[in-house]
């Protein structure tokens, strides 16, 4: 679909009848059309106004079309330029293409053919704008501040990730942690935070492919009769050009593929199966595993040289049960996200539902939190979540997790959870626990929770 809104075309030609003919033609498409009779005027117009397309004659007074083309590309390389000439001169055409003209047409030309060419340019521009809009929307959704918010509790989690996520010089990231701990989630945050290589995000689950297929899926293949390769195939590194490749379950890659992966990291090139020529790659890289990288090296499942190449950017993700202070940050994010997805009113847990959610151990980690939030949003009609809206078994599982604890353990857990929920504010913590603030300070001292 062609959208004509804000499409501006500048036509530069020293022949008045050409200007009138083209203005009438493109005016019928509701494009905004300006006309000038020489290259100098055209340049002045480009400096004053943003044009989608410039159509310029090669031979014009004051400034020729090729010089105009060069200057336009210096001002804004995204402006499309069509060159027109009265004669078929290959050398002029080659020069125009060298300076990034979109196309080259000779007089006399077909108005229908030119209109089709211009419409194709506008379609390309619309597609680029749509892709940029989609990327900006995803980037906004995955921006750390939008996910984590701005209160003290949420800033603590942001501090762990921000040095890696917000450093644009970092083009590779290693993530390790138990299943469901948020590796894919963080990988997407990393991808949509990039200004360098902001293109497509592609995941490659190494454990999903048998060893013979892993190489071609990663690095591609080229037709080679001697090796009985009958078709070309792009690997994920080539498909993610100017984007991000996320290799999941890194430990499932055999030693010889890890060697090739190291080359991709260091030399930024890959060798497709059956080819003698390497392909340059331009992408961010994310590597993840359910096992901490050092342990993989110790167990001989990860090459030490590959470990050294990615270890500096490793982020270790711990189970949700060990970071309860971040629980409601994640619940709030997934609740908000799901409500927007299903176009329902915002929902939040009531006090009793909060108690159950806090007490539950979340063995499925972030993945389980996301699924539970989706189930709650679809099930609850009210804005305040009650225990009956929670998935069956969650409340009983939460109760079981506290049955084996002593009274002191239960009290310590309650204080820690209240502190986390109140973002460290002692007055709010005391109110949540239903005790006086002085009593809270005594308990903090008793249990060594003063830091």
XYZ file of C-alpha atoms in Angstrom:
451
model
C 0.000 0.000 0.000
C 1.359 3.443 -0.949
C 0.948 6.240 1.561
C 1.240 9.670 -0.050
C 1.232 11.660 3.178
C 4.358 13.828 3.498
C 5.798 12.535 0.212
C 7.609 15.469 -1.409
C 9.198 15.336 -4.858
C 11.581 17.905 -6.344
C 11.971 18.026 -10.145
C 14.989 19.832 -11.628
C 15.084 20.281 -15.432
C 15.867 23.227 -17.704
C 13.053 22.277 -20.113
C 9.787 23.922 -18.998
C 7.514 21.460 -20.837
C 9.183 18.526 -18.965
C 8.539 20.266 -15.627
C 4.847 20.892 -16.449
C 4.348 17.339 -17.712
C 5.902 15.718 -14.616
C 4.148 18.062 -12.188
C 0.762 17.231 -13.750
C 1.605 13.512 -13.673
C 2.683 13.312 -10.015
C 0.131 15.876 -8.861
C -2.474 13.290 -9.852
C -1.019 10.966 -7.198
C -1.407 13.723 -4.567
C 2.356 14.027 -4.113
C 3.732 17.402 -3.050
C 5.713 18.480 -6.157
C 8.174 21.398 -6.486
C 9.917 22.370 -9.747
C 13.157 24.267 -10.462
C 15.030 24.982 -13.690
C 18.675 24.578 -12.621
C 20.915 22.617 -10.275
C 21.731 25.529 -7.960
C 18.046 26.205 -7.247
C 17.535 22.483 -6.651
C 20.335 22.438 -4.065
C 18.857 25.461 -2.280
C 15.470 23.715 -2.133
C 17.009 20.530 -0.674
C 18.716 22.623 2.015
C 15.373 24.222 2.936
C 13.011 21.246 2.720
C 13.052 17.468 3.262
C 12.338 15.626 -0.012
C 11.636 11.928 -0.446
C 12.725 12.008 -4.100
C 14.654 14.325 -6.419
C 14.319 13.866 -10.205
C 17.157 15.740 -11.906
C 18.346 16.220 -15.478
C 22.052 15.519 -16.003
C 22.568 18.648 -18.164
C 21.394 21.843 -16.421
C 22.704 25.406 -16.118
C 24.588 26.654 -13.011
C 25.086 23.111 -11.655
C 24.957 19.819 -13.565
C 22.940 16.828 -12.360
C 25.918 14.693 -11.247
C 27.303 17.516 -9.059
C 23.818 18.027 -7.624
C 23.572 14.280 -6.908
C 26.874 14.323 -4.958
C 25.809 17.337 -2.891
C 22.361 15.867 -2.146
C 23.945 12.649 -0.864
C 26.279 14.718 1.343
C 23.248 16.469 2.851
C 21.052 13.373 3.275
C 22.016 9.991 1.846
C 18.438 8.722 2.361
C 16.998 10.991 -0.360
C 16.245 9.004 -3.517
C 17.635 10.572 -6.716
C 16.517 9.705 -10.268
C 18.754 10.986 -13.069
C 17.394 11.954 -16.526
C 19.431 12.514 -19.674
C 18.661 13.204 -23.312
C 21.111 10.598 -24.566
C 22.198 7.081 -23.634
C 25.706 7.627 -22.270
C 27.023 4.589 -20.379
C 29.830 6.554 -18.699
C 27.345 9.098 -17.290
C 25.074 6.275 -16.089
C 28.006 4.541 -14.370
C 29.025 7.800 -12.677
C 25.455 8.406 -11.497
C 25.250 4.908 -10.014
C 28.672 5.362 -8.391
C 27.316 8.314 -6.444
C 24.251 6.298 -5.373
C 21.565 7.473 -7.786
C 18.525 5.203 -7.418
C 18.122 4.824 -11.198
C 18.932 6.407 -14.559
C 16.399 7.065 -17.359
C 16.786 8.485 -20.869
C 14.575 10.838 -22.865
C 12.117 10.258 -24.373
C 10.682 8.252 -21.481
C 7.286 6.703 -20.792
C 5.236 8.577 -18.181
C 3.610 5.303 -17.139
C 6.999 3.653 -16.675
C 8.322 6.634 -14.707
C 5.199 6.690 -12.502
C 5.656 2.976 -11.726
C 9.302 3.599 -10.837
C 8.388 6.506 -8.539
C 5.648 4.440 -6.873
C 8.213 1.699 -6.243
C 10.480 4.264 -4.556
C 7.609 5.468 -2.345
C 6.762 1.863 -1.416
C 10.401 1.322 -0.407
C 10.289 4.472 1.706
C 7.037 3.407 3.380
C 8.507 -0.023 4.144
C 11.611 1.564 5.679
C 9.434 3.857 7.800
C 7.259 0.933 8.924
C 10.319 -1.119 9.907
C 11.749 1.861 11.794
C 8.403 2.333 13.585
C 8.254 -1.345 14.558
C 11.819 -1.238 15.850
C 11.127 1.946 17.837
C 7.977 0.391 19.333
C 9.828 -2.780 20.327
C 12.713 -0.703 21.633
C 10.315 1.332 23.768
C 8.702 -1.833 25.139
C 12.101 -3.338 25.950
C 13.770 -0.196 27.310
C 15.109 -0.897 30.792
C 13.360 2.042 32.410
C 9.983 1.009 30.960
C 10.434 -2.559 32.220
C 11.873 -1.778 35.620
C 10.307 1.555 36.500
C 12.051 4.149 38.622
C 11.548 3.364 42.311
C 14.435 2.263 44.556
C 13.599 -1.427 44.437
C 13.471 -1.439 40.648
C 16.611 0.686 40.244
C 18.575 -2.044 42.044
C 17.845 -4.546 39.245
C 18.498 -1.880 36.634
C 21.985 -1.260 38.070
C 22.934 -4.899 37.431
C 21.944 -4.797 33.768
C 22.390 -1.170 32.743
C 26.225 -1.179 32.429
C 25.954 -3.924 29.789
C 22.642 -3.008 28.162
C 23.323 0.714 27.825
C 26.954 0.481 26.698
C 26.710 0.761 22.911
C 30.345 -0.364 22.516
C 29.331 -3.855 23.696
C 28.250 -6.002 20.742
C 28.244 -9.387 22.473
C 26.604 -10.652 25.635
C 26.767 -13.936 27.562
C 23.852 -14.984 29.786
C 23.831 -17.911 32.187
C 21.185 -19.085 34.612
C 18.587 -21.785 35.285
C 15.722 -22.487 32.856
C 13.149 -19.720 32.839
C 15.427 -17.183 34.541
C 14.918 -14.640 31.768
C 17.786 -15.201 29.338
C 15.684 -14.670 26.193
C 13.946 -11.752 27.877
C 17.263 -10.013 28.660
C 18.615 -10.884 25.190
C 15.703 -8.997 23.618
C 16.239 -6.049 25.960
C 19.887 -6.027 24.831
C 18.890 -6.203 21.147
C 16.280 -3.442 21.251
C 18.644 -1.183 23.214
C 21.230 -1.244 20.412
C 21.807 1.739 18.144
C 24.523 -0.276 16.379
C 22.998 -3.148 14.352
C 19.342 -2.498 15.278
C 17.935 -4.946 12.685
C 16.410 -8.421 13.038
C 16.614 -10.525 16.228
C 17.116 -14.268 15.532
C 17.306 -17.071 18.109
C 19.207 -20.295 17.415
C 18.501 -23.093 19.959
C 21.613 -25.276 19.622
C 19.963 -28.201 21.430
C 17.171 -28.349 18.817
C 19.463 -29.425 15.953
C 21.467 -32.583 15.339
C 25.200 -31.965 14.948
C 25.274 -32.229 11.110
C 22.621 -29.498 10.823
C 24.118 -27.123 13.381
C 26.879 -25.951 11.037
C 24.617 -25.111 8.087
C 21.986 -23.475 10.301
C 24.629 -21.226 11.854
C 26.953 -20.513 8.945
C 24.949 -21.446 5.820
C 25.869 -23.479 2.741
C 26.711 -22.866 -0.928
C 26.039 -25.106 -3.925
C 28.952 -27.501 -4.352
C 28.634 -30.526 -6.653
C 31.736 -32.208 -5.212
C 30.205 -32.135 -1.729
C 26.702 -32.917 -3.073
C 25.239 -29.606 -1.895
C 22.414 -28.771 -4.300
C 21.107 -25.473 -2.910
C 22.273 -22.267 -1.271
C 21.155 -21.583 2.278
C 21.782 -18.575 4.490
C 22.898 -19.206 8.069
C 21.566 -17.218 11.025
C 24.619 -14.950 11.091
C 23.958 -13.894 7.502
C 20.187 -13.595 8.050
C 20.756 -11.382 11.098
C 22.838 -8.878 9.130
C 22.718 -5.575 11.074
C 20.711 -7.337 13.805
C 21.306 -9.763 16.680
C 21.964 -13.521 16.812
C 21.101 -15.266 20.084
C 22.686 -18.731 20.372
C 20.808 -20.582 23.110
C 22.201 -23.583 25.015
C 25.734 -22.905 23.832
C 27.052 -26.069 25.487
C 25.291 -28.255 22.882
C 27.673 -27.094 20.141
C 30.520 -29.591 19.482
C 34.161 -28.563 19.683
C 34.699 -28.041 15.927
C 31.703 -25.694 15.677
C 32.869 -23.793 18.761
C 36.149 -23.182 16.871
C 34.189 -21.662 13.959
C 32.111 -19.631 16.402
C 35.280 -18.190 17.920
C 36.371 -17.111 14.442
C 33.002 -15.436 13.906
C 33.490 -13.463 17.132
C 37.110 -12.446 16.496
C 37.286 -12.071 12.703
C 33.631 -11.181 12.095
C 33.336 -13.652 9.242
C 31.916 -17.132 8.631
C 32.615 -19.824 6.034
C 29.467 -21.439 4.569
C 29.609 -25.190 3.978
C 30.797 -25.912 0.432
C 32.256 -22.431 -0.088
C 35.891 -21.367 -0.405
C 35.110 -17.737 0.386
C 34.213 -16.354 3.801
C 31.274 -13.999 4.329
C 31.628 -10.872 6.458
C 29.066 -10.584 9.247
C 27.726 -7.505 10.999
C 25.603 -8.305 14.030
C 25.356 -8.283 17.807
C 25.843 -11.688 19.427
C 24.199 -13.175 22.508
C 25.246 -16.550 23.943
C 23.273 -18.257 26.690
C 23.396 -21.408 28.779
C 21.558 -22.940 31.710
C 24.985 -23.588 33.287
C 27.457 -20.935 34.429
C 30.222 -20.585 31.841
C 33.104 -21.418 34.203
C 31.459 -24.723 35.057
C 31.056 -25.498 31.350
C 34.804 -24.965 30.881
C 35.553 -27.120 33.922
C 33.299 -29.881 32.551
C 35.006 -29.577 29.115
C 31.752 -28.597 27.432
C 32.992 -25.137 26.459
C 36.361 -24.313 24.908
C 38.503 -22.116 27.130
C 39.409 -19.760 24.259
C 35.720 -19.300 23.434
C 35.018 -18.699 27.132
C 37.731 -16.018 27.243
C 36.182 -14.316 24.207
C 32.745 -13.912 25.836
C 33.343 -14.092 29.616
C 33.871 -10.344 30.051
C 30.232 -9.721 29.129
C 28.680 -12.571 31.155
C 25.595 -11.745 33.209
C 24.605 -14.440 35.703
C 20.875 -14.721 36.286
C 19.869 -16.267 39.591
C 16.545 -18.025 40.371
C 13.589 -15.839 41.306
C 13.434 -17.610 44.687
C 16.817 -16.034 45.523
C 15.834 -12.519 44.447
C 12.353 -12.008 45.843
C 13.041 -8.256 46.026
C 12.570 -8.191 42.228
C 9.440 -10.353 42.146
C 6.856 -7.574 41.997
C 8.929 -5.642 39.490
C 8.500 -8.585 37.119
C 4.863 -9.231 38.045
C 4.037 -5.557 37.440
C 5.773 -5.615 34.037
C 4.086 -8.818 32.810
C 0.677 -7.743 34.162
C 0.978 -4.419 32.337
C 2.205 -6.100 29.161
C -0.592 -8.709 29.172
C -3.306 -6.122 29.884
C -2.097 -4.086 26.899
C -1.943 -7.215 24.741
C -5.554 -8.202 25.505
C -6.776 -4.577 25.772
C -8.101 -5.000 29.320
C -8.028 -2.629 32.294
C -4.903 -2.640 34.461
C -4.894 -5.198 37.279
C -2.820 -5.531 40.440
C -2.654 -8.095 43.265
C -4.538 -7.453 46.490
C -2.844 -7.978 49.884
C -3.756 -11.668 50.269
C -2.771 -12.458 46.681
C 0.514 -10.614 47.292
C 1.220 -12.780 50.329
C 0.700 -15.961 48.302
C 2.790 -14.726 45.376
C 5.610 -13.757 47.753
C 5.527 -17.117 49.535
C 5.642 -19.179 46.337
C 9.107 -20.395 45.246
C 8.611 -19.914 41.463
C 10.561 -22.975 40.284
C 9.823 -21.991 36.662
C 11.374 -18.559 37.271
C 10.531 -15.665 34.913
C 8.847 -17.921 32.355
C 6.424 -19.134 35.047
C 5.775 -15.578 36.258
C 4.824 -14.557 32.719
C 2.430 -17.511 32.275
C 0.821 -16.945 35.690
C 0.300 -13.243 34.925
C -1.357 -14.100 31.605
C -3.665 -16.611 33.304
C -4.600 -14.104 36.017
C -5.390 -11.312 33.542
C -7.615 -13.610 31.460
C -9.383 -15.036 34.516
C -9.947 -11.960 36.719
C -12.755 -9.556 35.842
C -11.932 -7.156 38.704
C -8.979 -4.768 38.829
C -7.769 -6.172 42.175
C -6.434 -9.744 42.051
C -7.794 -12.096 44.744
C -6.517 -15.560 45.798
C -9.266 -17.261 43.781
C -7.884 -15.672 40.611
C -4.516 -17.383 41.103
C -3.774 -20.690 39.324
C -4.964 -23.822 41.190
C -2.285 -25.239 43.458
C -0.220 -22.057 43.678
C -1.560 -21.105 47.125
C -1.088 -24.628 48.546
C 2.425 -24.825 47.077
C 3.246 -21.472 48.651
C 1.997 -22.709 52.033
C 4.037 -25.937 51.753
C 7.218 -23.970 51.081
C 6.883 -22.294 54.490
C 5.782 -25.317 56.558
C 9.292 -26.650 57.202
C 10.633 -23.278 58.382
C 11.061 -22.286 62.030
C 9.215 -19.288 63.446
C 12.439 -17.267 63.274
C 12.925 -18.221 59.621
C 9.366 -17.224 58.843
C 9.846 -13.882 60.593
C 13.110 -13.199 58.731
C 11.437 -14.045 55.406
C 8.482 -11.797 56.224
C 10.779 -8.877 57.092
C 12.905 -9.380 53.972
C 9.846 -9.558 51.730
C 8.286 -6.469 53.327
C 11.572 -4.549 52.982
C 11.791 -5.529 49.332
C 8.210 -4.552 48.621
C 8.649 -1.199 50.415
C 11.916 -0.560 48.515
C 13.818 -0.364 51.820
C 11.562 2.276 53.403
C 11.471 1.378 57.126
C 8.214 3.180 57.960
C 6.365 1.460 55.109
C 7.949 -1.890 56.061
C 6.772 -1.537 59.659
C 3.254 -0.671 58.458
C 3.207 -3.724 56.186
C 4.236 -5.951 59.087
C 1.809 -4.280 61.498
C 4.508 -3.372 64.043
C 6.011 -0.150 65.393
C 9.076 1.243 63.615
C 11.249 0.916 66.770
C 10.228 -2.732 67.021
C 11.258 -3.210 63.377
C 14.715 -1.713 64.049
C 15.231 -4.129 66.968
C 14.333 -7.093 64.760
C 16.609 -5.860 61.957
C 19.466 -5.684 64.474
C 18.612 -9.104 65.903
C 18.619 -10.855 62.518
C 21.541 -8.936 61.010
C 19.402 -7.213 58.397
C 20.633 -3.669 59.020
C 22.640 -3.345 55.761
